[in-house]
Every structure is written in structure tokens, then in C-alpha cells.
Tab-separated table of C-alpha atoms in Angstrom:
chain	number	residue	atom	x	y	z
A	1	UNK	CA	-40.620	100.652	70.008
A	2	UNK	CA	-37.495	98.354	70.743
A	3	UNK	CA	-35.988	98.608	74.120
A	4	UNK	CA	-32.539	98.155	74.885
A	5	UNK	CA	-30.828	98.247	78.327
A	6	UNK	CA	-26.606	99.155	78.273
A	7	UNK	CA	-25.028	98.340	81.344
A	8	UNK	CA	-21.888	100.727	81.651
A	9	UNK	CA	-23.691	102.577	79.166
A	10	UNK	CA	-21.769	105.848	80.005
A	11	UNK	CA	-18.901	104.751	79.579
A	12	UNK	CA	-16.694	104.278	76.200
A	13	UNK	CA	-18.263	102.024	74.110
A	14	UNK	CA	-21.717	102.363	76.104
A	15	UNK	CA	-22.046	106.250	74.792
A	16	UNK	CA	-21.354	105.194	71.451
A	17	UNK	CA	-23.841	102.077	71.778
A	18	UNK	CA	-26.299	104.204	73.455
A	19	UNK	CA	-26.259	106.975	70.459
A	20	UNK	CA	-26.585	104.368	67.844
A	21	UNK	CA	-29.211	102.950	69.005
A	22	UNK	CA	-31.347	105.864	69.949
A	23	UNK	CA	-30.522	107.088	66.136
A	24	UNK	CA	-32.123	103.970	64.852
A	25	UNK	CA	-35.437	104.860	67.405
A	26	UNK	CA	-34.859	102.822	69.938
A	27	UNK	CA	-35.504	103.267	73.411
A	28	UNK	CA	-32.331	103.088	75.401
A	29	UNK	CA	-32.135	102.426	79.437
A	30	UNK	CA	-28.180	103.480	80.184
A	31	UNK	CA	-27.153	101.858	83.870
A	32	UNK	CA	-24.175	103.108	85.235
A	33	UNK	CA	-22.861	103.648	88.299
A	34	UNK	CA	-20.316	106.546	87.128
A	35	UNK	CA	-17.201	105.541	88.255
A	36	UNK	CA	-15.169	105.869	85.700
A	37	UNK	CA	-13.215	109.344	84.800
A	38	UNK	CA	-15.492	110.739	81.646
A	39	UNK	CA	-18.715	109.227	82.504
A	40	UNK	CA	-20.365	112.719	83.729
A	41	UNK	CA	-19.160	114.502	80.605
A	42	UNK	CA	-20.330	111.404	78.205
A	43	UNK	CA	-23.195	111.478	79.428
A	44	UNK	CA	-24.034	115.433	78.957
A	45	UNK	CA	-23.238	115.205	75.309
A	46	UNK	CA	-25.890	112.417	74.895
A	47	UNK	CA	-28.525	114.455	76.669
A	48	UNK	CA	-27.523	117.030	73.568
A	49	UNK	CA	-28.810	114.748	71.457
A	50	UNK	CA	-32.050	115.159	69.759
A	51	UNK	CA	-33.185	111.776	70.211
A	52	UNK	CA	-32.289	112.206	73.659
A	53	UNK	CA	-36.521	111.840	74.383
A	54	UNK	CA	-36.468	108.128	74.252
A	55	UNK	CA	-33.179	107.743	76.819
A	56	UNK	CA	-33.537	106.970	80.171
A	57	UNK	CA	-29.950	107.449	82.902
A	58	UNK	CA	-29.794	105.105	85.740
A	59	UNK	CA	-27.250	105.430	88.496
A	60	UNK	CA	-26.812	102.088	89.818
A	61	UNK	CA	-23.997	99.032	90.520
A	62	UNK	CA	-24.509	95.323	88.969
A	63	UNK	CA	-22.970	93.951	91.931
A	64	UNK	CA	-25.557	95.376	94.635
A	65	UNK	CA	-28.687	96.602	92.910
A	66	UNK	CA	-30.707	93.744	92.034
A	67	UNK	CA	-34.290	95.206	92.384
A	68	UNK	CA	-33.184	97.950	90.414
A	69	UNK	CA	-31.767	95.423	87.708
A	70	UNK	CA	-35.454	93.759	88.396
A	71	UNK	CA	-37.537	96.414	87.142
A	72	UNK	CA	-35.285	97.387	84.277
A	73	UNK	CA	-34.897	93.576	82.305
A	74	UNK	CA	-38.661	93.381	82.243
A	75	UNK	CA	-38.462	96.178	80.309
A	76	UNK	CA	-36.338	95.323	77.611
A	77	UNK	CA	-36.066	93.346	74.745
A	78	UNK	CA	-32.275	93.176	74.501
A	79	UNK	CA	-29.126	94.069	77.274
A	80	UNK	CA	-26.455	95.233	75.877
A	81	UNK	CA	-23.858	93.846	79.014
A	82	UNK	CA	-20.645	96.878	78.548
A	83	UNK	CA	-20.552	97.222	82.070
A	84	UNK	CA	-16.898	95.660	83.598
A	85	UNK	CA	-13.914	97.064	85.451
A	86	UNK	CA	-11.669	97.122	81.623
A	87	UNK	CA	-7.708	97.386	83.025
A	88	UNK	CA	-5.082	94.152	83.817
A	89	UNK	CA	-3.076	96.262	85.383
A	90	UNK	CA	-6.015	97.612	88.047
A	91	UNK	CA	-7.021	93.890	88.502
A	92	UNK	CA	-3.457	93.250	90.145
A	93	UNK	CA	-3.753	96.056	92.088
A	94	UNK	CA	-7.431	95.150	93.408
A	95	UNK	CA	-8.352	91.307	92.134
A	96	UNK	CA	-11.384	91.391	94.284
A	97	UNK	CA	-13.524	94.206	93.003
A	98	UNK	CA	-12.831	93.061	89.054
A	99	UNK	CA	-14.080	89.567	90.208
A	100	UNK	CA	-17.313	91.438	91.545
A	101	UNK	CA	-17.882	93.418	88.656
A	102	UNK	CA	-16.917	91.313	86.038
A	103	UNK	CA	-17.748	87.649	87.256
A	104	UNK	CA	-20.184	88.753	89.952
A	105	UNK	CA	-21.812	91.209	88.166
A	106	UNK	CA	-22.279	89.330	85.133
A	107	UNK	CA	-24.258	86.537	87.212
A	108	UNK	CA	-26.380	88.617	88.539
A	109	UNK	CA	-27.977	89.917	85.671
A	110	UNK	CA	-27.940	86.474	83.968
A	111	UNK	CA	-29.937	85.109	86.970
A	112	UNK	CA	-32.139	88.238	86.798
A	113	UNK	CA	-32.948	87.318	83.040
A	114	UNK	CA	-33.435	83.821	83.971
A	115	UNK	CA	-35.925	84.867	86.498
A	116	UNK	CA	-37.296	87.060	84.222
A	117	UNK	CA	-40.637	86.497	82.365
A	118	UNK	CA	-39.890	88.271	79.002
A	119	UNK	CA	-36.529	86.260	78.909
A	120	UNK	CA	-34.277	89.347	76.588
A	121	UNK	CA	-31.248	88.875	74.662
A	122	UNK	CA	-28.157	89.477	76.327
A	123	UNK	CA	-24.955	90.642	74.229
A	124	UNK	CA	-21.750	89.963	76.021
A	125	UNK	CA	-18.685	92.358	75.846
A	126	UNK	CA	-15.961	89.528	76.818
A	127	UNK	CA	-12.481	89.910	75.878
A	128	UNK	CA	-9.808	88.580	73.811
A	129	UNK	CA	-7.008	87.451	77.099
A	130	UNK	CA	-9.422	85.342	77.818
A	131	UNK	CA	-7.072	83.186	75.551
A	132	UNK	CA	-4.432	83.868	77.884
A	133	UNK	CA	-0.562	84.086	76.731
A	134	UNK	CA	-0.859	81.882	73.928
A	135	UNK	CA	2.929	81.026	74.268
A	136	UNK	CA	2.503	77.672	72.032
A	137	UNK	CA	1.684	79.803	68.982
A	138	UNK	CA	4.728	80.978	66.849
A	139	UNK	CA	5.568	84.142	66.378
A	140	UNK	CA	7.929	86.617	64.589
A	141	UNK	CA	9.107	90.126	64.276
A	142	UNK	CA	8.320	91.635	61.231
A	143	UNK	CA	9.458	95.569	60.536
A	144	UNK	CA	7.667	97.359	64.001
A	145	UNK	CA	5.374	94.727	64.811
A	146	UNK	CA	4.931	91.131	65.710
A	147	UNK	CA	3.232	88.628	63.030
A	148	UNK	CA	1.836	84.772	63.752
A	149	UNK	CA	4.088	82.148	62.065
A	150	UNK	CA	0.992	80.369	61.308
A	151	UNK	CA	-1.695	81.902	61.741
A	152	UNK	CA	-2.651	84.068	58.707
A	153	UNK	CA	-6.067	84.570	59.873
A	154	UNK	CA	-5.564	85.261	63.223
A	155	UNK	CA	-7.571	83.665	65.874
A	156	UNK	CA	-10.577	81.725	65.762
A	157	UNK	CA	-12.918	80.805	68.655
A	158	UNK	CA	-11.688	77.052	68.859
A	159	UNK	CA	-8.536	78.105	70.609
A	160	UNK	CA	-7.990	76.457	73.704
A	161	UNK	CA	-8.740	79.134	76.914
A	162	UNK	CA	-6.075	80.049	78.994
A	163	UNK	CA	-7.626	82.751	82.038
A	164	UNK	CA	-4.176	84.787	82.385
A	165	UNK	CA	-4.470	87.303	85.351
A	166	UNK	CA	-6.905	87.953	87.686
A	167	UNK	CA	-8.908	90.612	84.562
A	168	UNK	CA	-8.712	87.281	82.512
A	169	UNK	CA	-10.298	84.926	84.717
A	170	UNK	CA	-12.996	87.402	85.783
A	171	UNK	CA	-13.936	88.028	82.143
A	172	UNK	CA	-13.369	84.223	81.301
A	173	UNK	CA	-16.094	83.263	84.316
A	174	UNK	CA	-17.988	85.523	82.582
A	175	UNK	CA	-17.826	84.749	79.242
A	176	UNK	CA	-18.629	81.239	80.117
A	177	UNK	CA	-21.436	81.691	82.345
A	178	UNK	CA	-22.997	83.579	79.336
A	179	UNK	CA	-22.383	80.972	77.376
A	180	UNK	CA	-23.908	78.237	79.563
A	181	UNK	CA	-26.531	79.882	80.292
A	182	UNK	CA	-27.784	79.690	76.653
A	183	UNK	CA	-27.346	75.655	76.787
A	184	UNK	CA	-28.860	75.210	80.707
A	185	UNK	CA	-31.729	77.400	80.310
A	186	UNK	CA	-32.197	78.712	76.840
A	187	UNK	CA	-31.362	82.236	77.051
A	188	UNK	CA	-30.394	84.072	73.966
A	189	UNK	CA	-27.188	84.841	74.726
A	190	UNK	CA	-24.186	86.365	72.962
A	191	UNK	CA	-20.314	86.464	73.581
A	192	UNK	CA	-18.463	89.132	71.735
A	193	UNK	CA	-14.582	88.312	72.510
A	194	UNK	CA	-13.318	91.763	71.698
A	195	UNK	CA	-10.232	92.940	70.793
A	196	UNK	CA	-8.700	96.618	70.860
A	197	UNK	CA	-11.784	98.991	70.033
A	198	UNK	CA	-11.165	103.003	69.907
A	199	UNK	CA	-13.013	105.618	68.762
A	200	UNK	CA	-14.635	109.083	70.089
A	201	UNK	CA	-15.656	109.472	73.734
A	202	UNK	CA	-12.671	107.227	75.098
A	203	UNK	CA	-11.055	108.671	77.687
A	204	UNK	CA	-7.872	106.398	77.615
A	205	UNK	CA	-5.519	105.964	80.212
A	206	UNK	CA	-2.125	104.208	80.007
A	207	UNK	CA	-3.284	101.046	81.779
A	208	UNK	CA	-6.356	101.111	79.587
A	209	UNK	CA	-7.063	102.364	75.756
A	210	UNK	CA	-3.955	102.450	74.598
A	211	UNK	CA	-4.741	103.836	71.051
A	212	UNK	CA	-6.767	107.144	72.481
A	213	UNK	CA	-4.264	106.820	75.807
A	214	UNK	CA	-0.991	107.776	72.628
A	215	UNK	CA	-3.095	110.273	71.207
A	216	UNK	CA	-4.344	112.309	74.851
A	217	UNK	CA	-0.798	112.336	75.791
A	218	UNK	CA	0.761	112.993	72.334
A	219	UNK	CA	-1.800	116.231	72.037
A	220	UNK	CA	-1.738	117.317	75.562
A	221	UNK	CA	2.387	116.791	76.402
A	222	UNK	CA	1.750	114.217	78.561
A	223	UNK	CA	4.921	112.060	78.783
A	224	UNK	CA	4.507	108.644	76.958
A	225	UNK	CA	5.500	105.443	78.150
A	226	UNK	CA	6.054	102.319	75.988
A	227	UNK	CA	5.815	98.759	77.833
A	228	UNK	CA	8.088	96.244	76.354
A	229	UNK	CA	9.330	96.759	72.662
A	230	UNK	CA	6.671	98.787	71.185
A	231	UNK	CA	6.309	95.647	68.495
A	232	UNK	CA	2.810	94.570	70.297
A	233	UNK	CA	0.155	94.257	67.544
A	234	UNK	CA	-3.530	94.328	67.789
A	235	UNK	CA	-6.423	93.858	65.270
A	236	UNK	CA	-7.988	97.740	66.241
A	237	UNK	CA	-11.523	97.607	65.928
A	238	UNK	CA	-13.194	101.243	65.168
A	239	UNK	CA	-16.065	102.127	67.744
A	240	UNK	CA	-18.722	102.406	64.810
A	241	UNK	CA	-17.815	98.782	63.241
A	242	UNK	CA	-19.016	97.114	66.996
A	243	UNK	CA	-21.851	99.014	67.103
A	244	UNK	CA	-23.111	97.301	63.405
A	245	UNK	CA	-21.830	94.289	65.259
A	246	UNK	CA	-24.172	94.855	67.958
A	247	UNK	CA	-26.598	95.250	65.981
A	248	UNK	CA	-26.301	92.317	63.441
A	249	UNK	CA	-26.158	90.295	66.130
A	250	UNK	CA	-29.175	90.843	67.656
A	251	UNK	CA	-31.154	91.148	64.372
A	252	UNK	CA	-30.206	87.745	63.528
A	253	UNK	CA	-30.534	86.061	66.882
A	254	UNK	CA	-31.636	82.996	65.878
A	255	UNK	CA	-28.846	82.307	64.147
A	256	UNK	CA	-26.394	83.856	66.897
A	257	UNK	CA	-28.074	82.977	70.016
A	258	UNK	CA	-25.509	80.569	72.099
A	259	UNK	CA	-22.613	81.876	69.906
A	260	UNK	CA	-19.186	82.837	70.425
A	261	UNK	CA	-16.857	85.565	68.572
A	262	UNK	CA	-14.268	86.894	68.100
A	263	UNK	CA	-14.817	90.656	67.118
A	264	UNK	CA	-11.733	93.165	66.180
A	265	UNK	CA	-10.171	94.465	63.445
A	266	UNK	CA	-9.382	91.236	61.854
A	267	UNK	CA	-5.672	90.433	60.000
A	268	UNK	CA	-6.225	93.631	58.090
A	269	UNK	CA	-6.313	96.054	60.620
A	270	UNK	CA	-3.344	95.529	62.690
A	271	UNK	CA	-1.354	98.440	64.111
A	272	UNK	CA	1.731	98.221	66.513
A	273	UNK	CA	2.574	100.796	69.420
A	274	UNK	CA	5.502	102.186	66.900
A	275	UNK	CA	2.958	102.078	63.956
A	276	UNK	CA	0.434	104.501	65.865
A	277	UNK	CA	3.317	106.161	66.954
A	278	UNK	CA	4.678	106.933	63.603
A	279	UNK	CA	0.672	107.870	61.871
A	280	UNK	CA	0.584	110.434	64.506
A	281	UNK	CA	3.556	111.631	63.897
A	282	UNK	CA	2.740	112.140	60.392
A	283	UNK	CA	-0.364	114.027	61.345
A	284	UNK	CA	1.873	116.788	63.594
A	285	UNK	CA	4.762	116.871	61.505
A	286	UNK	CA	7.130	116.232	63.970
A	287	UNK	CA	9.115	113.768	66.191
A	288	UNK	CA	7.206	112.331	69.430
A	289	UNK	CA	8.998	112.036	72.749
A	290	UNK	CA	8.819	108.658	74.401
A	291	UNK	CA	10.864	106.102	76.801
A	292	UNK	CA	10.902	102.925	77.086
A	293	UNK	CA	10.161	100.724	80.539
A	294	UNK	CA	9.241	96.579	81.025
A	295	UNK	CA	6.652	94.262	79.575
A	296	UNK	CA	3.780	94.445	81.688
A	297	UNK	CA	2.644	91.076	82.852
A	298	UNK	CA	0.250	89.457	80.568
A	299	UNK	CA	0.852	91.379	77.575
A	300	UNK	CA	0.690	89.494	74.531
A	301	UNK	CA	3.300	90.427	72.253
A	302	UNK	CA	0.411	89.953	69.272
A	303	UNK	CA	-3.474	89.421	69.263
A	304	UNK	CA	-5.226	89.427	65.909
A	305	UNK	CA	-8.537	88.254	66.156
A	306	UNK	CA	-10.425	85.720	63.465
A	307	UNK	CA	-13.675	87.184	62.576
A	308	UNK	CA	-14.840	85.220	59.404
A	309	UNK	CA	-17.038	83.039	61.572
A	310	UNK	CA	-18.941	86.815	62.352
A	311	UNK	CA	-18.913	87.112	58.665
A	312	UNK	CA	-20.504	83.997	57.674
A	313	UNK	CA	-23.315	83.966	60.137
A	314	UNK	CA	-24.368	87.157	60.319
A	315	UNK	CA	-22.213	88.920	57.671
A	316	UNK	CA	-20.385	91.336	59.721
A	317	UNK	CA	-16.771	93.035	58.805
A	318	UNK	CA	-15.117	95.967	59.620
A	319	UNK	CA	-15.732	98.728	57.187
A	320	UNK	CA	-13.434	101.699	58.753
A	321	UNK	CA	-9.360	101.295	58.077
A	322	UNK	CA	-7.081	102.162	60.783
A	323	UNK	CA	-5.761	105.074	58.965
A	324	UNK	CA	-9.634	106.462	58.910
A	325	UNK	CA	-10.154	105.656	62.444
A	326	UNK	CA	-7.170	106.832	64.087
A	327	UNK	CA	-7.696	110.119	62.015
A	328	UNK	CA	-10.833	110.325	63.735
A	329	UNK	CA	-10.007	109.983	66.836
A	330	UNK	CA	-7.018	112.367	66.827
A	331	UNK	CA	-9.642	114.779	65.332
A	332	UNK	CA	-11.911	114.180	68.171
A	333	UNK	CA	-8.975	114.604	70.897
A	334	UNK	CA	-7.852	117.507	69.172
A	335	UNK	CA	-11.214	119.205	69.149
A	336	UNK	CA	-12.135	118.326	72.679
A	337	UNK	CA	-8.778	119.008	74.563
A	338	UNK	CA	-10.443	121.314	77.598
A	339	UNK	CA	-12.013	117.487	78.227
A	340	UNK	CA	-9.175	115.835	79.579
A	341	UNK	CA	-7.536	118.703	81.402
């Protein structure tokens, strides 16, 4: 049986990683340390599940428990890294703990797996402001969202690194410690750059999942804030299309090991603040209430990520629209309100 470990397994992505994974019979070792509002209640729907048998919980921190981190990597054939503190906004606030989590915590487990006899793959969740501000690349306003000038594709993994705010260099000593760690020592290692993923089991908040964050408050009357012009544009990424990612990448490591991408949506799937805005308005029928404030520092007024090197080596795309996802989603919210209260 193959063994995967998830660190930050109960969190967003993690649940969904975990459940995919134990659905293809895998044995899954989630590490958390259960910080994070929704963890708890993630985690009892898993146990629900009826391959549930072959998954193991462990409450533990990247940044302290070492001997703990020990005993799990021998076990494993893969680690699936998810676990990182995932807000800008919280790494202003507190620029110490998301260097410890994300840049600290990230070492440790690569030196762990360096140390390590059975040597597993490690799969990186990095991000995409790891490319910073990109305020050299064109841009324009198009209808209720921001295109590229030049950039039809979006953008590729050659762009030139620019660690904006303290969340961005934490991730971006991260993401290149991965990566050098593959050329120094020969780990298998994998950097997913990801982009704006949503899907069930995201309990967004407004400094962090924006696209389930418009939905909560939308469904529940929470008031709605919009930073800036509402014209930011991401590639959205549905949480099902990274998990296949996940996946493909590890089934076709030697072709991906020491690799970088860029994973999201891609140039099709783009979706502004006011877009969301107005598909969920079209699901209730009616106007939604919202105000205005400042651009948060660090926001890029556009990030579509280029994802036809993912294609090409280990033929990877996106197979859910934004219109599907965010249907599904809103479904999920709507079904699960007493979860957020």
C-alpha cells in the first residue's frame, strides 16, 4: 500500500488531499497542529469516511516536533507539504511566526528527508507572490477585471522572483530551499506555485480565501468588503483539479522531480471580485450589499498563472470551469451553513 504523509492535512486543501488519496487506497498520515478555525470539524467529516481505516491524525507543529516528523517520513513514500500560515495580511501583523512556519518549517522537514533513509518525494504547496508585484508587466482594464498587455498566457516559471511582504519571502525561502534541495542532495522534490484554489471544506476568511470568504458572507449576511477596485483577477483553480495535480506529479516523478510550476486556473479560468460578485448574484436572484475600502498592500491587481509547462510534462489541465466550481461551492456553503456560525 502507498503511504502518503499531508502536513496541514486538516486544513483546506489537506482534507480534500487527504480524501483523494484515501479513495484511491492509499494510506494517509494527516499532521496538523489544529490551529486553524475548521480544522476540528474537517477533520470529523473525514473520520465519516469509509476509507477512513487506512488514515492516521497526528497533532503536531513542523516548527518544534522533529522526532515526531522522524518517525512519520520513514514511513512514507511521498509528503504532501500543505502545511503554512496562508494570509499576507496576518504576516504583517506577526512576520515572525509565518517565517517559522513557512521558511522554518519547511527546512525542517527537508533536513528530516535528507536524513532520512527511504529518501520520499516531497510536493511543495508554494505560492504565486512569490513573483512579487510584477509592476514591469503591462496591464489594462478590461470590462470588471484587469487583463496582461502581453501576456496572453499568463505567467510562466521563468519570471524573475520578486519576495513582496513578509508571506512572500517566507514562501519564496521555501520554495527555493525545496528546490535546492533536489540539485544539492538529490531529493525528489516538487514546487507547485499555486494560485487561487477553492472548493468544499474552505473555511474562508476575508484576509484569506477570498472566493469561499464572498460566498460565507454573501449566504450568512455577513457584511462584504471589497479592497481596491474589485477589478483584481485570478486564474481560480477548483480544489479537485490540484488534487489530479498532486497526483500526476508524483506518478511521473522522474520526469517532475527538481521541477517548478505554476498551477491555477490558467488564462481560461479567470474571475474578478465583481465577476464572482455578479455569478452569485445570479444564483440568489438579487442585488448583493458591499462597500468599498483601500488596496491592501501587495495585492496584485492581476495574477494568471502559465500552466502549459504542467501540461507538457505530465499532462495536467484544469478540467472544472469556474461557473461549475463556484456552483459547487455555493452549494456546499449553502448546505453546511450551521458550520460557520
Amino acid at each position: 500500500m502507498k503511504k502518503i504523509l499531508i502536513t496541514g492535512g486538516a486544513g483546506f486543501i489537506g482534507i480534500n488531499s487527504a480524501k483523494y488519496f484515501l479513495d484511491k487506497g492509499w494510506m494517509v498520515f494527516v499532521l496538523d497542529n489544529f490551529s486553524r478555525a475548521g480544522s476540528e470539524k474537517n477533520i470529523a467529516w473525514l473520520k465519516k469516511d469509509q476509507a477512513s481505516k487506512n488514515l492516521k491524525i497526528i497533532r503536531a507543529d513542523i516548527r518544534y516536533d522533529l522526532k515526531i516528523l522522524e518517525k512519520l517520513i520513514s514511513q512514507v513514500g511521498t509528503v504532501l507539504h500543505l502545511a503554512a500560515q496562508t494570509a499576507v495580511t496576518t504576516s504583517f501583523k506577526n512576520p515572525r511566526e509565518d517565517f517559522e512556519i513557512n521558511a522554518l518549517g519547511t527546512f525542517n522537514i527537508l533536513e528530516v528527508i535528507r536524513e532520512s533513509k527511504n529518501k520520499p518525494i516531497i510536493v511543495f504547496s508554494s505560492t504565486n507572490k512569490v513573483y512579487g508585484g510584477m509592476e514591469d508587466v503591462g496591464v489594462k482594464k478590461i470590462g470588471d477585471r484587469y487583463q496582461y498587455q502581453d501576456l496572453p498566457y499568463g505567467v510562466a516559471e521563468d519570471r524573475i522572483l520578486d519576495f513582496h511582504s513578509p508571506y512572500g519571502c517566507s514562501n519564496g525561502t521555501a520554495d527555493q530551499y525545496v528546490r535546492d534541495y533536489a540539485r544539492m542532495y538529490g531529493l525528489r522534490t516538487v514546487v507547485f506555485r499555486q494560485s487561487c484554489i477553492y472548493g468544499p471544506h474552505q473555511f474562508g476568511i476575508e484576509d484569506q480565501g477570498w472566493v469561499a470568504w464572498f460566498i460565507i458572507a454573501t449566504l450568512l449576511g455577513k457584511p462584504l468588503t471589497i479592497y481596491g477596485d474589485g477589478k483584481q483577477t485570478r486564474d481560480v483553480l477548483f480544489v479537485d483539479d490540484l488534487n489530479d495535480a498532486y497526483w500526476l506529479v508524483i506518478k511521473n516523478i522522474k520526469e517532475t522531480s527538481g521541477q517548478i510550476y505554476n498551477i491555477g486556473g490558467g488564462y481560461k479560468n479567470q474571475l474578478s471580485l465583481l465577476e464572482l460578485i455578479g455569478l452569485l448574484e445570479g444564483f440568489l436572484k438579487r442585488k448583493i450589499e458591499y462597500k468599498f475600502d483601500q488596496w491592501r498592500p501587495g495585492d496584485q491587481p492581476i495574477f494568471v498563472a502559465d500552466i502549459r509547462k504542467a501540461k507538457k510534462d505530465f499532462n495536467w489541465q484544469p478540467k472544472v470551469s469556474v461557473n461549475q466550481g463556484v456552483k459547487k461551492i455555493f452549494k456546499w456553503v449553502n448546505e453546511n451553513k450551521g458550520l460557520f456560525r
